[in-house]
Amino acid sequence: MRIRVIQLGYFITFEGVEGCGKTTQIKLISEFLLAHGVHTVLTREPGGCPIADKIRSILLDADNKALSPLAELMLYAAARAQHITEIISPALTAGKVVLCDRFSDATVAYQSFGRGIDRSIIDTLNLHACQGVKPNITVLVDCDPRLGLERAIRRIEASTGPREERFELEVLDFHQRVRAGYLQLAADDPARFMVIDGSKTIEEIFSVLSRQLLSRIPEDLRAV
Ligand code: TMP
């Protein structure tokens, strides 16, 4: 007997370098879709559930300078496995549209292209952590890391919460490699990726993105 994994819902992930504007867009898109009868589950990685949020605080704490690249990779995979089990899989099985701020492509871009960890290790870990879940669409908000880092540092300075800046403190070259990694992933899978110019204004990006996404979400998922 053949076993088929059926993903009833629709899974959209948002990716990009620090400060590219994806978090602003994912919130706008969630409100826009709701206004068009599409109820979304809005979540993020690392995090999205209490255990993964605890892992997030270890990963992004700038005091954890001693965290080794391999330990960092394993923590991202652990957070993802928990998040999929608790949040993403149940929502997709229930036929929901899930919007996730970063997902498995971030691990390839940051830990492989950025940190230099062998791609095959990352692909194997992602394979197990993702448990068969794959994005239907990945929105890559592409932007020059110089522009993105300026925006990200302004946001951190204005925030009153914990300073989640371990990656913002990396050298520019690291962020350039991450950007190149994302663009490579998009070129390798053009049917899944939607690449948007992140140097445009919030309104311009939203206008393009909202139109394209709405036309791609299956009709039968509206008003779920
Ligand atoms: P955020 O700033 O978009 O919330 O993302 C948190 C940071 O974690 C960001 O610097 C990118 C990084 N990251 C990885 O390095 N690998 C991953 O797999 C994920 C999901 C995020």
mmCIF file of C-alpha atoms and ligand atoms in Angstrom:
data_model
loop_
_atom_site.group_PDB
_atom_site.id
_atom_site.type_symbol
_atom_site.label_atom_id
_atom_site.label_comp_id
_atom_site.label_asym_id
_atom_site.label_seq_id
_atom_site.Cartn_x
_atom_site.Cartn_y
_atom_site.Cartn_z
ATOM 1 C CA MET A 1 0.000 0.000 0.000
ATOM 2 C CA ARG A 2 1.323 3.488 -0.879
ATOM 3 C CA ILE A 3 1.152 6.157 1.831
ATOM 4 C CA ARG A 4 0.576 9.730 0.629
ATOM 5 C CA VAL A 5 1.250 12.723 2.855
ATOM 6 C CA ILE A 6 -1.671 15.085 2.232
ATOM 7 C CA GLN A 7 -1.147 18.751 3.066
ATOM 8 C CA LEU A 8 -4.704 20.111 3.050
ATOM 9 C CA GLY A 9 -3.834 23.706 3.892
ATOM 10 C CA TYR A 10 -1.437 26.100 2.211
ATOM 11 C CA PHE A 11 2.005 27.011 3.529
ATOM 12 C CA ILE A 12 3.670 30.357 2.715
ATOM 13 C CA THR A 13 7.078 31.282 4.106
ATOM 14 C CA PHE A 14 8.802 34.681 4.111
ATOM 15 C CA GLU A 15 12.583 34.992 3.889
ATOM 16 C CA GLY A 16 15.318 37.584 3.477
ATOM 17 C CA VAL A 17 18.339 39.200 5.113
ATOM 18 C CA GLU A 18 18.107 41.229 8.343
ATOM 19 C CA GLY A 19 15.950 44.350 7.938
ATOM 20 C CA CYS A 20 14.599 43.374 4.484
ATOM 21 C CA GLY A 21 11.030 44.196 5.595
ATOM 22 C CA LYS A 22 9.544 40.667 5.564
ATOM 23 C CA THR A 23 8.086 40.932 9.099
ATOM 24 C CA THR A 24 6.170 44.116 8.210
ATOM 25 C CA GLN A 25 4.895 42.472 5.014
ATOM 26 C CA ILE A 26 3.804 39.199 6.622
ATOM 27 C CA LYS A 27 1.622 41.119 9.107
ATOM 28 C CA LEU A 28 0.077 43.267 6.347
ATOM 29 C CA ILE A 29 -0.540 40.181 4.210
ATOM 30 C CA SER A 30 -2.200 38.355 7.099
ATOM 31 C CA GLU A 31 -4.642 41.289 7.598
ATOM 32 C CA PHE A 32 -5.206 41.572 3.839
ATOM 33 C CA LEU A 33 -5.992 37.862 3.473
ATOM 34 C CA LEU A 34 -8.376 37.975 6.427
ATOM 35 C CA ALA A 35 -10.235 40.832 4.726
ATOM 36 C CA HIS A 36 -10.566 38.516 1.689
ATOM 37 C CA GLY A 37 -11.999 35.647 3.738
ATOM 38 C CA VAL A 38 -8.722 33.766 4.280
ATOM 39 C CA HIS A 39 -8.037 33.063 7.964
ATOM 40 C CA THR A 40 -4.314 32.605 8.461
ATOM 41 C CA VAL A 41 -2.095 31.188 11.174
ATOM 42 C CA LEU A 42 0.752 33.691 11.532
ATOM 43 C CA THR A 43 3.915 32.279 13.050
ATOM 44 C CA ARG A 44 7.703 32.620 12.964
ATOM 45 C CA GLU A 45 11.012 30.793 13.283
ATOM 46 C CA PRO A 46 12.933 30.355 15.397
ATOM 47 C CA GLY A 47 9.988 30.269 17.805
ATOM 48 C CA GLY A 48 6.245 29.985 17.251
ATOM 49 C CA CYS A 49 5.500 27.938 20.395
ATOM 50 C CA PRO A 50 6.729 28.150 24.014
ATOM 51 C CA ILE A 51 9.536 25.565 23.765
ATOM 52 C CA ALA A 52 10.831 26.943 20.453
ATOM 53 C CA ASP A 53 10.610 30.485 21.871
ATOM 54 C CA LYS A 54 12.970 29.417 24.667
ATOM 55 C CA ILE A 55 15.385 28.079 22.041
ATOM 56 C CA ARG A 56 15.027 31.403 20.153
ATOM 57 C CA SER A 57 16.199 33.352 23.174
ATOM 58 C CA ILE A 58 19.391 31.245 23.350
ATOM 59 C CA LEU A 59 19.990 31.610 19.594
ATOM 60 C CA LEU A 60 19.567 35.382 19.378
ATOM 61 C CA ASP A 61 21.180 36.426 22.669
ATOM 62 C CA ALA A 62 24.270 38.472 21.716
ATOM 63 C CA ASP A 63 25.975 37.285 24.942
ATOM 64 C CA ASN A 64 26.138 33.740 23.513
ATOM 65 C CA LYS A 65 29.239 34.483 21.455
ATOM 66 C CA ALA A 66 30.661 31.029 22.268
ATOM 67 C CA LEU A 67 27.770 29.170 20.556
ATOM 68 C CA SER A 68 29.448 26.903 17.990
ATOM 69 C CA PRO A 69 28.101 26.810 14.387
ATOM 70 C CA LEU A 70 27.149 23.133 14.786
ATOM 71 C CA ALA A 71 25.318 23.715 18.092
ATOM 72 C CA GLU A 72 23.576 26.702 16.499
ATOM 73 C CA LEU A 73 22.426 24.516 13.581
ATOM 74 C CA MET A 74 21.102 21.792 15.906
ATOM 75 C CA LEU A 75 19.167 24.360 17.954
ATOM 76 C CA TYR A 76 17.466 25.738 14.816
ATOM 77 C CA ALA A 77 16.553 22.178 13.809
ATOM 78 C CA ALA A 78 15.247 21.379 17.307
ATOM 79 C CA ALA A 79 13.110 24.545 17.389
ATOM 80 C CA ARG A 80 11.741 23.690 13.923
ATOM 81 C CA ALA A 81 10.872 20.087 14.838
ATOM 82 C CA GLN A 82 8.896 21.315 17.864
ATOM 83 C CA HIS A 83 7.198 24.139 15.936
ATOM 84 C CA ILE A 84 6.116 21.792 13.121
ATOM 85 C CA THR A 85 4.786 19.218 15.573
ATOM 86 C CA GLU A 86 2.864 21.686 17.747
ATOM 87 C CA ILE A 87 1.729 24.392 15.326
ATOM 88 C CA ILE A 88 2.408 24.014 11.596
ATOM 89 C CA SER A 89 1.393 20.398 10.919
ATOM 90 C CA PRO A 90 -1.884 20.568 12.889
ATOM 91 C CA ALA A 91 -2.827 23.836 11.133
ATOM 92 C CA LEU A 92 -2.087 22.461 7.654
ATOM 93 C CA THR A 93 -3.947 19.242 8.415
ATOM 94 C CA ALA A 94 -6.941 21.371 9.464
ATOM 95 C CA GLY A 95 -6.827 23.108 6.049
ATOM 96 C CA LYS A 96 -5.499 26.461 7.277
ATOM 97 C CA VAL A 97 -3.271 28.916 5.423
ATOM 98 C CA VAL A 98 -0.055 29.180 7.437
ATOM 99 C CA LEU A 99 2.224 32.217 7.076
ATOM 100 C CA CYS A 100 5.663 31.682 8.605
ATOM 101 C CA ASP A 101 8.342 34.355 9.080
ATOM 102 C CA ARG A 102 11.440 32.322 8.099
ATOM 103 C CA PHE A 103 11.650 28.543 7.707
ATOM 104 C CA SER A 104 14.019 25.867 6.401
ATOM 105 C CA ASP A 105 15.536 28.050 3.627
ATOM 106 C CA ALA A 106 16.915 30.325 6.361
ATOM 107 C CA THR A 107 18.980 27.410 7.667
ATOM 108 C CA VAL A 108 20.493 26.838 4.225
ATOM 109 C CA ALA A 109 21.166 30.571 3.700
ATOM 110 C CA TYR A 110 22.548 31.340 7.184
ATOM 111 C CA GLN A 111 24.137 28.094 8.385
ATOM 112 C CA SER A 112 25.421 26.820 5.014
ATOM 113 C CA PHE A 113 26.123 29.905 2.854
ATOM 114 C CA GLY A 114 26.761 32.144 5.896
ATOM 115 C CA ARG A 115 28.574 29.841 8.355
ATOM 116 C CA GLY A 116 29.976 27.423 5.781
ATOM 117 C CA ILE A 117 28.489 24.195 7.196
ATOM 118 C CA ASP A 118 28.289 21.385 4.649
ATOM 119 C CA ARG A 119 24.982 21.608 2.763
ATOM 120 C CA SER A 120 24.345 17.858 3.007
ATOM 121 C CA ILE A 121 24.262 18.019 6.837
ATOM 122 C CA ILE A 122 21.719 20.842 6.686
ATOM 123 C CA ASP A 123 19.556 19.101 4.097
ATOM 124 C CA THR A 124 19.494 15.928 6.206
ATOM 125 C CA LEU A 125 18.566 17.826 9.385
ATOM 126 C CA ASN A 126 15.882 19.828 7.566
ATOM 127 C CA LEU A 127 14.484 16.628 6.077
ATOM 128 C CA HIS A 128 13.913 15.186 9.549
ATOM 129 C CA ALA A 129 12.892 18.422 11.292
ATOM 130 C CA CYS A 130 10.327 19.336 8.604
ATOM 131 C CA GLN A 131 8.559 15.923 8.803
ATOM 132 C CA GLY A 132 7.325 16.129 5.202
ATOM 133 C CA VAL A 133 6.091 19.733 5.423
ATOM 134 C CA LYS A 134 7.167 21.924 2.495
ATOM 135 C CA PRO A 135 6.259 25.530 1.663
ATOM 136 C CA ASN A 136 3.891 25.978 -1.302
ATOM 137 C CA ILE A 137 5.258 29.486 -1.825
ATOM 138 C CA THR A 138 8.339 31.207 -0.442
ATOM 139 C CA VAL A 139 8.425 34.999 -0.626
ATOM 140 C CA LEU A 140 12.021 36.238 -0.752
ATOM 141 C CA VAL A 141 12.198 39.931 0.094
ATOM 142 C CA ASP A 142 15.571 40.622 -1.464
ATOM 143 C CA CYS A 143 17.608 43.608 -0.351
ATOM 144 C CA ASP A 144 21.184 44.857 -0.073
ATOM 145 C CA PRO A 145 22.385 43.867 3.430
ATOM 146 C CA ARG A 146 23.820 47.394 3.928
ATOM 147 C CA LEU A 147 20.305 48.823 3.696
ATOM 148 C CA GLY A 148 18.805 45.954 5.706
ATOM 149 C CA LEU A 149 21.334 46.210 8.544
ATOM 150 C CA GLU A 150 20.765 49.960 8.862
ATOM 151 C CA ARG A 151 17.026 49.317 9.257
ATOM 152 C CA ALA A 152 17.552 46.354 11.642
ATOM 153 C CA ILE A 153 19.894 48.309 13.919
ATOM 154 C CA ARG A 154 17.446 51.247 14.064
ATOM 155 C CA ARG A 155 14.695 48.770 15.068
ATOM 156 C CA ILE A 156 16.849 47.185 17.809
ATOM 157 C CA GLU A 157 17.836 50.614 19.204
ATOM 158 C CA ALA A 158 14.148 51.641 19.373
ATOM 159 C CA SER A 159 13.019 48.353 21.007
ATOM 160 C CA THR A 160 12.491 48.006 24.757
ATOM 161 C CA GLY A 161 12.522 44.171 24.657
ATOM 162 C CA PRO A 162 15.543 41.805 24.754
ATOM 163 C CA ARG A 163 18.338 42.789 22.316
ATOM 164 C CA GLU A 164 18.057 39.972 19.729
ATOM 165 C CA GLU A 165 21.137 41.048 17.803
ATOM 166 C CA ARG A 166 23.566 38.115 17.633
ATOM 167 C CA PHE A 167 23.269 38.021 13.825
ATOM 168 C CA GLU A 168 23.123 41.797 13.284
ATOM 169 C CA LEU A 169 26.598 41.922 14.863
ATOM 170 C CA GLU A 170 28.055 39.668 12.132
ATOM 171 C CA VAL A 171 30.321 41.294 9.522
ATOM 172 C CA LEU A 172 28.837 42.594 6.245
ATOM 173 C CA ASP A 173 30.516 39.798 4.283
ATOM 174 C CA PHE A 174 28.479 37.211 6.242
ATOM 175 C CA HIS A 175 25.232 38.959 5.287
ATOM 176 C CA GLN A 176 26.341 39.208 1.636
ATOM 177 C CA ARG A 177 26.857 35.425 1.610
ATOM 178 C CA VAL A 178 23.403 34.906 3.163
ATOM 179 C CA ARG A 179 21.829 37.085 0.456
ATOM 180 C CA ALA A 180 23.682 35.196 -2.271
ATOM 181 C CA GLY A 181 22.464 31.933 -0.702
ATOM 182 C CA TYR A 182 18.840 33.024 -0.801
ATOM 183 C CA LEU A 183 19.142 34.143 -4.433
ATOM 184 C CA GLN A 184 20.703 30.794 -5.325
ATOM 185 C CA LEU A 185 17.845 28.914 -3.623
ATOM 186 C CA ALA A 186 15.323 31.054 -5.535
ATOM 187 C CA ALA A 187 17.080 30.402 -8.852
ATOM 188 C CA ASP A 188 17.065 26.649 -8.129
ATOM 189 C CA ASP A 189 13.315 26.553 -7.417
ATOM 190 C CA PRO A 190 11.572 29.337 -9.384
ATOM 191 C CA ALA A 191 8.152 27.652 -9.165
ATOM 192 C CA ARG A 192 8.148 27.993 -5.370
ATOM 193 C CA PHE A 193 9.990 31.292 -4.894
ATOM 194 C CA MET A 194 8.516 34.755 -5.411
ATOM 195 C CA VAL A 195 11.364 37.293 -5.337
ATOM 196 C CA ILE A 196 10.387 40.862 -4.393
ATOM 197 C CA ASP A 197 12.619 43.946 -4.400
ATOM 198 C CA GLY A 198 12.975 44.926 -0.713
ATOM 199 C CA SER A 199 14.473 48.349 -1.505
ATOM 200 C CA LYS A 200 10.989 49.539 -2.593
ATOM 201 C CA THR A 201 8.585 51.216 -0.146
ATOM 202 C CA ILE A 202 6.339 49.201 2.189
ATOM 203 C CA GLU A 203 3.302 50.199 0.069
ATOM 204 C CA GLU A 204 4.944 49.252 -3.239
ATOM 205 C CA ILE A 205 6.034 45.835 -1.942
ATOM 206 C CA PHE A 206 2.630 45.166 -0.397
ATOM 207 C CA SER A 207 0.791 46.106 -3.584
ATOM 208 C CA VAL A 208 2.720 43.564 -5.702
ATOM 209 C CA LEU A 209 2.789 40.854 -3.072
ATOM 210 C CA SER A 210 -0.870 40.981 -2.046
ATOM 211 C CA ARG A 211 -2.066 40.683 -5.649
ATOM 212 C CA GLN A 212 0.264 37.796 -6.467
ATOM 213 C CA LEU A 213 -0.427 35.842 -3.288
ATOM 214 C CA LEU A 214 -4.195 36.152 -3.475
ATOM 215 C CA SER A 215 -4.171 34.813 -7.022
ATOM 216 C CA ARG A 216 -2.116 31.783 -5.926
ATOM 217 C CA ILE A 217 -4.102 30.697 -2.829
ATOM 218 C CA PRO A 218 -6.626 28.012 -3.814
ATOM 219 C CA GLU A 219 -10.258 29.251 -3.845
ATOM 220 C CA ASP A 220 -11.428 26.439 -1.548
ATOM 221 C CA LEU A 221 -9.204 27.691 1.298
ATOM 222 C CA ARG A 222 -11.108 30.959 1.617
ATOM 223 C CA ALA A 223 -13.374 31.313 4.657
ATOM 224 C CA VAL A 224 -11.803 28.262 6.385
HETATM 225 P P1 TMP B 1 14.389 37.194 12.633
HETATM 226 O O1 TMP B 1 15.331 38.295 12.983
HETATM 227 O O2 TMP B 1 13.876 37.259 11.257
HETATM 228 O O3 TMP B 1 13.337 36.957 13.670
HETATM 229 O O4 TMP B 1 15.284 35.854 12.585
HETATM 230 C C1 TMP B 1 16.081 35.482 13.619
HETATM 231 C C2 TMP B 1 17.509 35.264 13.198
HETATM 232 O O5 TMP B 1 17.765 33.869 13.094
HETATM 233 C C3 TMP B 1 17.926 35.900 11.904
HETATM 234 O O6 TMP B 1 19.166 36.556 12.125
HETATM 235 C C4 TMP B 1 18.161 34.720 10.984
HETATM 236 C C5 TMP B 1 18.491 33.606 11.899
HETATM 237 N N1 TMP B 1 18.122 32.256 11.441
HETATM 238 C C6 TMP B 1 19.118 31.349 11.113
HETATM 239 O O7 TMP B 1 20.300 31.679 11.176
HETATM 240 N N2 TMP B 1 18.751 30.097 10.730
HETATM 241 C C7 TMP B 1 17.452 29.682 10.695
HETATM 242 O O8 TMP B 1 17.167 28.522 10.359
HETATM 243 C C8 TMP B 1 16.420 30.643 11.040
HETATM 244 C C9 TMP B 1 14.986 30.236 11.013
HETATM 245 C C10 TMP B 1 16.791 31.917 11.395
#
